Amino acid sequence: MLTHPLKLLRQYFGYSQFRDGQPELISAIISGRDALGIMPTGAGKSLCFQIPALMARGVVIVISPLISLMKDQVESLRQAGLPAAFINSTLTVNEYRSIESEALKGTYKLIYVAPERLENPSFLKILNEIRVSMVTIDEAHCVSQWGHDFRPSYLKIAEMISMFKKKPVVSAFTATATPLVKEDIVKLLKLDDPVTVVTGFDRKNLYFEVDRPADKCEFMLDYLRKNSGKSGIIYCITRKLVESVHEKLKNAGIESVRYHAGLPMKERKAAQEKFIYDQAGVIVATNAFGMGIDKSNVRFVLHYNMPKNIESYYQEAGRAGRDGEKSECVLLFSGSDIIMNKFLIENSDRDKDAAGAPRTDKTNELRKLSQMIEYCSTGSCLRSYVLKYFGEKPGECGCGNCGNCISTGSLADMTVQAAKVLSCVKHMGERFGSSFTAEVLRGENFERASEYGFDAIPSYGALKEFSAPAIKDLISSMAASGYLTIDESVYRTISLSEKGAAALENEETIMIKHNKGKPEKKRAAAKQPAKPTSAENAGDMRLFDILKALRRELADKQRVPPYLIFSDAALNGMCSLLPSTAEEFLEVSGVGQNKLRRYGKIFMAEIEKFVKSKK
Ligand code: ADP
Ligand code: ZN
């Protein structure tokens, strides 16, 4: 009889229930169906193939594009007591031989390989000698040229699978959900009528905030002081900025490491390791950092600059809180971010795109940039903005867990200015985007304006005293408040909504949530702490720190990243449950049998010591 998946979830991983999408995918796989799981980062895709691996006879081959991740993934399984191995170019000949012979003996439940390995005849020979119950393709979007990380060797996977005498189950996982990529995955990996599960893209544990501080550096230092001891990433748009921010932190006595493509490989690697092993709390980096980072206890991602589009932002910010614990994503926005991004788009060399990858045109990139700017300028729910961007339909009332939902920045009476904008948009025939509208309102670009006769409309120059970005912000806020409609085409044409037309006609009072550009107010929002973690609920941060230190000590001895021993979530669980028996220790989410055996005594001893000291 097969062991029930839920029992294995408890026994090996120490979790009490499945998350969204996991049960459907696991049942499909164990019934022998092909499967496709499209779930956001941190949703728990790995368990969807790891649990079936435990249940099947034979081995699951996991194809994963990132050599740097394989070691951690395998180590994480070993910590849970699951026999697994990886095969890639970092192995010595002897290591390879030993893994090969163990594989032939049937020691492993899972073997991770890079896609290129499938082109290696001796590896294919081994595959034919061992019983392969399933082939799992992780980061399956790599097979598609429409995705962002196309890997030609992914195209060979289907062919390799077709060589098995008995076709194994094929399962594929990704966080990229665009229809073209999804179609490619099914077609190019030759999935056979797969059970497909797409879960929502919301990351509930992440708090989103946009700030427009007068002094970014001062804001950042303040933020870091408030979040000291936590692990976080600071993203900067250029290498030069990484250097200067890193320097500023050093001068302020805040320890950090830096990472960008201009540094020697060795230095980059060392910085990354220090961060992953919790030896450095903060890493300052360009977007070159992050691929292949599975660190689960990143508590904040601070963007020093606005990234070029929402996809990049959500991916980078999404590196926070993989363990499901509360984490923050804060973006510092300024007008110069727009200029820098435009410059990068205008000057990017299209021909340098990955071989064969589709060339995205600049108009498209500029359109995406304008949506990113809109995210930074909106006065309404940030999470809803992102979810809508990805084609989801969030609730109407806001999320209650983003800067704009929580912010005290109240509605302001903007009747005078807003009426001018409405009038201007109307007189311009509702045919133009925000840049030209702002120019007309500022009384600029006379040549073009007079060509259309806009120099003669009442609103020409009516908002002279406002800067162009401020007017664009106002336009975004008016759109967010439902007075204007911005169409989704390339041109992002602005028109009056019904509400806007009525307001103009009836000279109504127009209240707009328009708190951008007022750093003091936003600062107040930033100070509002994220909801307390359970360790804080337990009334003491100190036990968490003690357990964290113990975790690090054990991790250093084994030379593995600390979060593989226990996640922050598990440590928080210990702080609130204060377990003193094996049964109680197992109650902690993330503690399975193997971790109880390996670490139960030593952690419970620390907890007991702490509890006694409090009496
Ligand atoms: P993904 O690959 O989708 O980004 P992972 O598989 O790495 O996500 O899982 C993210 C985190 O969530 C891991 O720490 C994992 O142990 C945890 N996790 C997965 N499934 C569950 C579950 N059912 N209950 C609690 N935690 C889970
Ligand atoms: Zn919100």
XYZ file of C-alpha atoms and ligand atoms in Angstrom:
643
model
C 0.000 0.000 0.000
C 1.190 3.460 -0.805
C 1.884 5.775 2.078
C -0.465 8.710 2.020
C 1.112 11.938 0.683
C -0.008 13.895 3.734
C 1.789 11.455 5.987
C 4.978 11.912 3.989
C 4.541 15.680 4.140
C 4.517 15.452 7.934
C 7.174 12.837 8.280
C 9.814 14.291 5.970
C 9.036 17.977 5.758
C 7.240 18.594 9.031
C 4.327 20.484 7.486
C 0.778 19.790 8.540
C -1.069 20.632 5.367
C -0.618 21.104 1.682
C -0.694 24.498 0.099
C -2.761 25.629 -2.865
C -2.139 23.552 -5.954
C 0.080 20.946 -4.297
C -2.558 18.228 -3.747
C -3.851 18.404 -7.323
C -0.386 18.173 -8.833
C 0.744 15.393 -6.530
C -2.370 13.288 -7.178
C -2.030 13.780 -10.914
C 1.565 12.625 -10.853
C 0.975 9.581 -8.678
C -1.882 8.516 -10.901
C 0.600 8.510 -13.786
C -0.493 11.701 -15.525
C 1.860 14.345 -16.880
C 1.606 17.596 -14.966
C 2.324 21.289 -15.336
C 2.484 23.525 -12.270
C 2.546 27.291 -12.680
C 3.003 28.841 -9.272
C 4.809 31.906 -7.949
C 8.135 31.836 -6.144
C 7.860 30.419 -2.676
C 4.566 28.666 -3.402
C 6.123 25.260 -2.853
C 6.668 23.771 -6.280
C 9.456 21.455 -5.154
C 7.244 19.402 -2.874
C 5.001 18.625 -5.837
C 7.674 16.393 -7.288
C 9.533 15.466 -4.118
C 6.550 13.771 -2.463
C 5.751 11.662 -5.561
C 9.463 10.786 -5.697
C 9.160 9.321 -2.225
C 6.174 7.258 -3.275
C 7.463 5.864 -6.562
C 9.738 2.949 -7.196
C 12.828 4.186 -8.987
C 14.320 7.603 -9.262
C 13.068 11.030 -10.297
C 15.392 12.958 -12.604
C 15.081 16.675 -11.963
C 16.324 18.940 -14.725
C 17.305 22.273 -13.299
C 19.053 25.080 -15.163
C 21.080 26.473 -12.318
C 24.106 24.567 -11.171
C 24.433 26.941 -8.244
C 21.056 25.876 -6.896
C 21.401 22.138 -7.235
C 23.757 21.755 -4.344
C 21.392 23.577 -1.995
C 18.357 21.716 -3.230
C 20.044 18.390 -2.679
C 21.389 19.470 0.702
C 17.920 20.563 1.730
C 16.583 17.099 0.855
C 19.383 15.428 2.750
C 18.585 17.530 5.800
C 15.043 16.220 5.557
C 16.388 12.666 5.297
C 15.723 12.119 1.621
C 18.436 10.415 -0.414
C 19.303 12.683 -3.342
C 22.289 13.662 -5.453
C 23.226 16.066 -8.189
C 25.328 15.569 -11.274
C 26.949 18.560 -12.914
C 30.249 19.925 -14.082
C 31.385 20.868 -10.579
C 31.870 17.207 -9.589
C 35.291 15.621 -9.651
C 35.694 12.389 -11.607
C 35.702 10.408 -8.374
C 32.600 12.082 -7.045
C 30.867 11.399 -10.331
C 31.849 7.711 -10.271
C 30.642 7.295 -6.743
C 27.280 8.916 -7.508
C 26.985 6.811 -10.633
C 27.501 3.588 -8.727
C 25.084 4.601 -5.958
C 22.535 5.557 -8.609
C 22.850 2.127 -10.190
C 22.287 0.574 -6.775
C 19.077 2.560 -6.471
C 20.229 4.647 -3.510
C 18.656 7.927 -4.609
C 15.072 9.035 -4.822
C 15.977 12.151 -6.767
C 18.883 13.091 -9.010
C 19.286 16.713 -10.128
C 20.993 17.360 -13.438
C 21.668 20.305 -15.727
C 19.975 20.074 -19.133
C 23.298 19.819 -20.947
C 23.878 16.517 -19.201
C 21.199 14.990 -21.428
C 23.556 15.334 -24.356
C 26.132 13.169 -22.651
C 26.050 9.543 -23.922
C 27.452 7.965 -20.766
C 24.786 9.641 -18.678
C 22.071 8.465 -21.036
C 23.424 4.973 -20.674
C 23.017 5.130 -16.904
C 19.488 6.436 -17.273
C 18.626 3.419 -19.309
C 19.952 1.129 -16.624
C 18.126 2.690 -13.698
C 14.433 2.844 -13.242
C 13.337 6.415 -13.941
C 9.851 6.940 -12.570
C 9.557 10.565 -13.571
C 11.403 13.334 -15.328
C 10.756 16.713 -13.743
C 11.627 19.913 -15.530
C 12.154 22.757 -13.116
C 12.120 26.352 -14.413
C 10.349 24.930 -17.448
C 10.007 28.374 -19.072
C 13.652 27.967 -20.110
C 12.379 25.850 -23.022
C 10.594 28.836 -24.528
C 12.154 31.564 -26.575
C 9.412 33.837 -25.294
C 10.537 33.413 -21.727
C 13.296 35.405 -20.140
C 15.912 32.671 -19.730
C 15.836 30.622 -22.901
C 18.177 27.592 -22.767
C 18.648 25.752 -26.074
C 19.489 22.499 -24.299
C 15.971 22.431 -22.860
C 14.836 21.687 -26.408
C 16.576 18.303 -26.222
C 14.595 17.128 -23.220
C 11.633 15.719 -25.138
C 13.935 13.729 -27.365
C 15.765 12.280 -24.386
C 12.492 11.292 -22.762
C 11.348 9.585 -25.950
C 14.334 7.243 -25.706
C 13.063 5.499 -22.597
C 11.571 2.101 -23.237
C 8.696 2.897 -20.904
C 7.746 6.551 -20.943
C 8.195 8.067 -17.493
C 5.756 10.595 -16.098
C 6.816 14.098 -17.101
C 6.151 17.045 -14.855
C 7.115 20.655 -15.450
C 7.167 23.662 -13.126
C 7.614 27.364 -13.582
C 6.608 30.725 -12.170
C 6.181 32.285 -15.614
C 2.576 32.279 -16.681
C 2.297 34.047 -20.011
C 0.162 32.097 -22.503
C 2.937 31.818 -25.098
C 5.358 30.342 -22.592
C 2.744 27.937 -21.306
C 1.933 26.757 -24.822
C 5.623 26.264 -25.590
C 6.168 24.225 -22.443
C 3.391 21.786 -23.314
C 4.419 21.548 -26.958
C 8.196 21.504 -26.728
C 8.425 19.242 -23.705
C 5.761 17.046 -25.321
C 3.659 16.876 -22.198
C 0.889 14.374 -22.738
C -2.475 15.931 -21.873
C -1.019 17.340 -18.648
C -3.001 18.180 -15.543
C -2.289 21.899 -15.354
C -2.522 23.883 -12.164
C -2.091 27.654 -12.125
C -2.269 29.272 -8.717
C -2.626 32.986 -8.081
C 0.404 35.232 -8.168
C -0.243 36.980 -4.925
C 2.474 36.690 -2.279
C 0.465 37.440 0.813
C 3.388 37.589 3.191
C 5.061 40.403 1.261
C 4.375 43.999 2.196
C 4.812 46.474 -0.678
C 5.653 50.127 -0.363
C 6.820 52.940 -2.639
C 8.554 55.962 -1.174
C 9.752 59.154 -2.703
C 12.162 60.423 -0.086
C 13.946 63.733 -0.515
C 17.158 61.910 0.383
C 17.278 58.241 -0.581
C 20.476 57.576 1.285
C 19.163 58.967 4.523
C 15.967 56.959 4.094
C 17.942 53.787 3.474
C 20.188 54.225 6.512
C 17.170 54.863 8.657
C 15.446 51.787 7.253
C 18.486 49.592 7.838
C 18.834 50.761 11.410
C 15.233 49.854 12.041
C 15.753 46.478 10.429
C 19.153 45.641 11.805
C 19.920 41.966 12.233
C 17.655 41.072 9.333
C 18.780 39.683 6.039
C 18.077 41.931 3.053
C 18.950 42.896 -0.501
C 19.428 46.449 -1.762
C 19.071 46.680 -5.535
C 20.673 49.584 -7.405
C 20.298 50.329 -11.081
C 23.996 50.694 -11.951
C 27.305 49.244 -10.821
C 28.462 52.700 -9.909
C 25.539 53.164 -7.573
C 26.208 49.775 -5.981
C 29.695 50.993 -5.212
C 28.559 54.284 -3.779
C 25.730 52.823 -1.708
C 28.084 50.148 -0.375
C 30.546 52.868 0.546
C 27.861 54.904 2.290
C 26.866 51.891 4.351
C 30.453 51.326 5.301
C 30.805 54.929 6.409
C 27.661 54.590 8.462
C 29.067 51.498 10.170
C 26.601 49.105 8.558
C 28.246 45.959 7.333
C 27.340 44.847 3.840
C 28.735 43.057 0.801
C 28.399 44.116 -2.819
C 27.683 42.292 -6.027
C 27.744 43.358 -9.664
C 29.020 42.049 -12.960
C 32.024 44.362 -12.940
C 33.613 42.582 -9.980
C 35.891 39.588 -10.416
C 34.060 36.259 -10.310
C 35.847 35.273 -7.133
C 34.765 38.372 -5.285
C 31.187 38.049 -6.470
C 31.070 34.455 -5.343
C 32.478 35.322 -1.945
C 29.911 38.099 -1.477
C 27.085 35.790 -2.432
C 28.263 33.104 -0.030
C 28.616 35.539 2.832
C 25.060 36.627 2.262
C 23.652 33.125 1.910
C 25.513 31.874 4.965
C 24.171 34.797 7.038
C 27.669 36.140 7.552
C 26.613 39.403 5.934
C 23.185 40.770 6.660
C 22.900 43.043 3.659
C 23.945 42.685 0.056
C 24.031 45.706 -2.269
C 23.676 44.546 -5.860
C 22.634 45.180 -9.422
C 20.030 42.937 -10.987
C 22.894 40.564 -11.852
C 22.367 39.176 -8.377
C 19.574 36.827 -7.521
C 19.274 34.173 -10.193
C 20.041 30.945 -8.498
C 19.542 32.263 -5.010
C 17.206 30.157 -2.948
C 17.870 31.815 0.391
C 14.548 31.568 2.141
C 15.025 34.080 4.955
C 15.449 37.320 3.024
C 13.382 39.685 5.177
C 13.457 42.753 2.951
C 14.254 43.822 -0.597
C 14.921 47.533 -0.884
C 15.039 48.972 -4.385
C 17.214 52.051 -4.361
C 15.945 52.752 -7.879
C 12.871 51.929 -9.858
C 13.503 48.884 -12.105
C 12.644 48.883 -15.786
C 9.376 46.986 -15.652
C 6.920 45.261 -13.350
C 8.147 41.776 -14.300
C 11.671 42.582 -13.121
C 10.371 44.300 -10.015
C 8.133 41.447 -8.966
C 10.890 38.929 -9.599
C 13.493 40.867 -7.636
C 11.192 41.924 -4.812
C 9.848 38.370 -4.757
C 13.206 37.141 -3.457
C 11.964 38.275 -0.076
C 10.073 35.880 2.141
C 10.325 32.565 0.331
C 9.750 30.928 3.697
C 6.307 32.506 3.928
C 7.211 34.774 6.850
C 6.360 38.481 6.775
C 8.820 40.413 4.632
C 9.001 43.864 3.080
C 9.502 45.119 -0.467
C 10.256 48.823 -0.493
C 10.921 50.848 -3.629
C 12.574 54.263 -3.508
C 11.448 56.302 -6.466
C 12.693 59.552 -7.917
C 12.350 61.405 -11.195
C 15.932 60.580 -12.138
C 15.048 56.867 -12.111
C 12.818 57.542 -15.095
C 15.608 59.306 -16.946
C 18.102 56.544 -16.186
C 15.756 53.787 -17.294
C 14.906 55.613 -20.497
C 18.581 56.060 -21.176
C 19.229 52.349 -20.637
C 16.394 51.394 -22.959
C 17.400 53.858 -25.662
C 21.012 52.769 -25.524
C 20.654 49.047 -25.068
C 22.220 47.080 -27.849
C 19.498 44.856 -29.252
C 21.978 42.619 -31.016
C 23.430 41.483 -27.758
C 20.303 39.575 -26.820
C 20.836 35.882 -26.093
C 21.313 33.956 -29.284
C 18.009 33.322 -30.927
C 16.025 35.112 -28.240
C 13.254 37.311 -29.521
C 14.119 40.965 -29.773
C 11.774 43.098 -27.808
C 11.292 46.456 -29.440
C 11.953 49.676 -27.630
C 8.395 50.887 -27.863
C 7.351 47.849 -25.918
C 10.031 48.434 -23.308
C 9.032 52.067 -22.963
C 5.432 51.054 -22.506
C 6.443 48.655 -19.757
C 8.486 51.406 -18.171
C 5.484 53.696 -18.127
C 3.503 51.019 -16.318
C 6.296 50.748 -13.784
C 6.128 54.520 -13.290
C 2.420 54.220 -12.841
C 2.973 51.643 -10.090
C 5.255 54.133 -8.352
C 2.751 56.934 -8.703
C -0.527 55.285 -7.935
C -2.310 56.178 -4.757
C -4.261 52.951 -4.647
C -3.372 49.394 -3.649
C 0.077 48.395 -4.913
C -0.624 44.675 -4.733
C -3.780 45.100 -6.785
C -1.793 47.010 -9.384
C 0.689 44.171 -9.794
C -1.933 41.450 -9.806
C -3.959 43.271 -12.437
C -0.812 43.701 -14.460
C -0.403 39.920 -14.469
C -3.995 39.459 -15.536
C -5.570 38.632 -12.206
C -8.642 40.193 -10.716
C -7.847 41.343 -7.192
C -10.579 42.365 -4.759
C -11.898 45.906 -4.923
C -11.076 46.943 -1.392
C -7.299 46.866 -1.402
C -5.040 44.420 0.374
C -4.479 46.117 3.714
C -0.815 45.115 3.484
C 0.833 47.698 1.256
C 2.034 51.250 1.772
C -0.977 52.705 0.040
C -3.551 50.604 1.855
C -1.980 51.221 5.239
C -0.732 54.733 4.585
C -2.313 57.503 6.571
C -1.806 59.756 3.532
C -5.377 60.845 3.348
C -7.535 62.009 0.520
C -6.767 65.541 -0.503
C -9.048 68.051 -2.100
C -7.502 68.443 -5.518
C -10.540 69.982 -7.199
C -8.758 72.965 -8.722
C -5.828 71.104 -10.244
C -7.801 68.012 -11.198
C -10.451 70.046 -12.979
C -7.706 71.644 -15.070
C -6.398 68.215 -15.999
C -9.867 66.968 -16.895
C -10.563 70.026 -18.980
C -7.224 69.729 -20.738
C -7.686 66.048 -21.554
C -11.135 66.804 -22.911
C -9.962 69.723 -25.048
C -7.119 67.635 -26.399
C -9.708 65.237 -27.767
C -8.771 62.335 -25.425
C -6.197 61.207 -27.954
C -2.861 61.754 -26.200
C -0.688 60.283 -23.467
C 0.440 61.828 -20.196
C 3.695 63.369 -21.476
C 2.103 65.611 -24.057
C -0.790 66.393 -21.731
C 1.688 67.489 -19.081
C 3.480 69.658 -21.639
C 0.263 71.364 -22.609
C -0.678 71.919 -18.963
C 2.741 73.422 -18.356
C 2.469 75.579 -21.469
C 5.413 73.880 -23.149
C 6.177 72.421 -26.567
C 4.544 75.341 -28.280
C 5.336 74.024 -31.719
C 3.419 70.788 -31.356
C 0.698 72.324 -29.237
C 0.012 75.067 -31.779
C -0.031 72.521 -34.564
C -3.133 71.058 -32.904
C -4.459 74.384 -31.706
C -3.900 73.414 -28.059
C -2.074 76.677 -27.389
C -5.490 78.311 -27.500
C -7.317 76.046 -25.062
C -8.024 77.409 -21.538
C -5.842 74.820 -19.814
C -2.707 75.568 -21.866
C -0.188 76.545 -19.208
C -2.805 76.239 -16.468
C -0.496 74.163 -14.267
C 2.729 76.052 -15.023
C 3.833 75.934 -11.425
C 3.858 72.117 -11.401
C 6.773 70.008 -12.636
C 6.116 67.555 -15.440
C 6.556 64.483 -13.166
C 4.186 66.029 -10.629
C 1.541 66.443 -13.312
C 2.073 62.891 -14.489
C 1.710 61.725 -10.897
C -1.497 63.630 -10.617
C -2.730 62.016 -13.820
C -1.844 58.547 -12.465
C -3.538 59.271 -9.179
C -6.608 60.533 -10.998
C -6.640 57.346 -13.038
C -6.259 55.288 -9.876
C -9.126 57.207 -8.307
C -11.282 56.533 -11.340
C -11.461 60.018 -12.900
C -9.340 59.206 -15.929
C -8.901 56.100 -18.035
C -5.528 55.208 -19.472
C -5.837 52.711 -22.270
C -3.608 49.659 -22.420
C -2.248 50.242 -25.925
C 1.279 51.324 -26.709
C 0.209 54.971 -26.698
C -1.388 54.897 -23.251
C -3.974 57.442 -24.341
C -5.803 59.282 -21.583
C -9.522 59.854 -21.638
C -12.173 60.968 -19.162
C -14.025 58.243 -17.340
C -17.721 58.639 -16.734
C -16.918 59.760 -13.218
C -14.395 62.304 -14.534
C -16.748 63.697 -17.148
C -19.473 64.107 -14.551
C -17.101 65.770 -12.090
C -16.018 68.288 -14.727
C -19.499 69.043 -15.872
C -21.025 69.410 -12.411
C -17.966 71.145 -10.941
C -17.817 68.529 -8.195
C -15.241 68.441 -5.441
C -12.493 66.042 -6.440
C -10.769 64.153 -3.641
C -7.654 62.279 -4.593
C -5.314 60.060 -2.673
C -2.185 61.761 -3.821
C 0.389 61.400 -1.146
C 3.460 60.988 -3.315
C 6.155 63.585 -3.101
C 5.436 64.191 0.545
C 8.203 62.261 2.172
C 7.196 63.104 5.736
C 3.896 61.368 5.355
C 5.368 58.381 3.634
C 8.020 58.181 6.261
C 5.335 57.751 8.827
C 4.045 54.842 6.805
C 7.495 53.344 6.613
C 7.870 53.568 10.346
C 4.737 51.611 10.816
C 6.268 48.214 11.439
C 5.271 45.197 9.444
C 2.967 42.999 11.472
C 4.995 41.388 14.208
C 6.423 37.974 13.603
C 5.365 35.160 15.868
C 8.645 35.418 17.761
C 7.732 38.956 18.675
C 4.263 37.783 19.575
C 5.832 35.373 21.967
C 7.015 38.440 23.751
C 10.699 38.032 23.163
C 12.977 38.558 20.255
C 15.873 37.217 22.217
C 15.024 33.547 21.971
C 14.815 33.929 18.215
C 18.312 35.402 18.193
C 19.641 32.630 20.401
C 18.180 29.965 18.120
C 19.441 31.814 15.078
C 22.955 31.775 16.493
C 22.674 28.059 17.224
C 21.429 27.431 13.709
C 24.374 29.307 12.294
C 26.843 27.404 14.424
C 25.447 24.050 13.275
C 25.365 25.252 9.678
C 28.969 26.444 9.775
C 30.085 23.054 11.042
C 28.388 21.304 8.145
C 29.227 24.079 5.699
C 25.660 24.505 4.597
C 23.511 27.652 4.506
C 21.747 28.148 7.864
C 18.239 28.330 6.376
C 18.612 24.722 5.225
C 18.831 23.553 8.823
C 15.671 25.394 9.872
C 13.816 28.184 8.133
C 13.063 31.443 9.955
C 9.483 30.194 10.008
C 10.540 27.084 11.955
C 12.560 29.160 14.441
C 9.567 31.436 14.938
C 7.451 28.356 15.526
C 9.852 27.189 18.233
C 9.699 30.608 19.884
C 5.960 30.543 20.133
C 5.476 26.850 20.994
C 8.503 26.522 23.307
C 8.594 22.741 22.787
C 10.110 20.537 25.469
C 9.293 17.029 24.219
C 9.827 15.254 20.918
C 6.097 15.342 20.221
C 5.965 19.057 20.849
C 9.034 19.656 18.733
C 7.361 17.850 15.848
C 4.456 20.246 16.160
C 6.712 23.017 14.899
C 6.037 23.627 11.222
C 9.106 22.570 9.264
C 10.278 19.914 11.727
C 10.099 16.396 10.308
C 11.413 13.158 11.775
C 14.940 13.606 10.493
C 15.345 17.118 11.836
C 13.892 16.055 15.150
C 16.490 13.293 15.319
C 19.357 15.512 14.304
C 18.564 18.759 16.037
C 15.704 18.240 18.477
C 17.757 17.765 21.633
C 20.122 20.632 21.097
C 17.407 23.135 20.199
C 15.153 22.045 23.047
C 18.068 22.382 25.465
C 18.498 26.034 24.423
C 14.778 26.646 24.691
C 14.683 25.108 28.153
C 17.630 27.200 29.280
C 15.867 30.292 28.036
C 12.561 29.437 29.679
C 14.309 28.765 33.010
C 16.170 32.050 32.840
C 12.841 33.828 32.594
C 11.400 32.253 35.711
P 9.121 27.430 -5.143
O 10.011 26.405 -5.790
O 7.708 27.342 -5.608
O 9.674 28.816 -5.236
P 9.782 26.032 -2.752
O 9.438 24.698 -3.239
O 11.223 26.396 -2.643
O 9.044 27.143 -3.605
O 9.072 26.265 -1.342
C 9.153 27.488 -0.654
C 9.121 27.260 0.839
O 7.829 26.836 1.242
C 10.092 26.195 1.291
O 10.703 26.653 2.483
C 9.189 24.998 1.535
O 9.741 24.124 2.489
C 7.918 25.657 2.035
N 6.723 24.835 1.814
C 6.399 24.132 0.703
N 5.228 23.483 0.869
C 4.785 23.776 2.108
C 3.619 23.413 2.893
N 2.691 22.615 2.413
N 3.522 23.933 4.144
C 4.466 24.745 4.640
N 5.573 25.129 3.972
C 5.744 24.652 2.724
Zn -2.794 47.257 -0.843
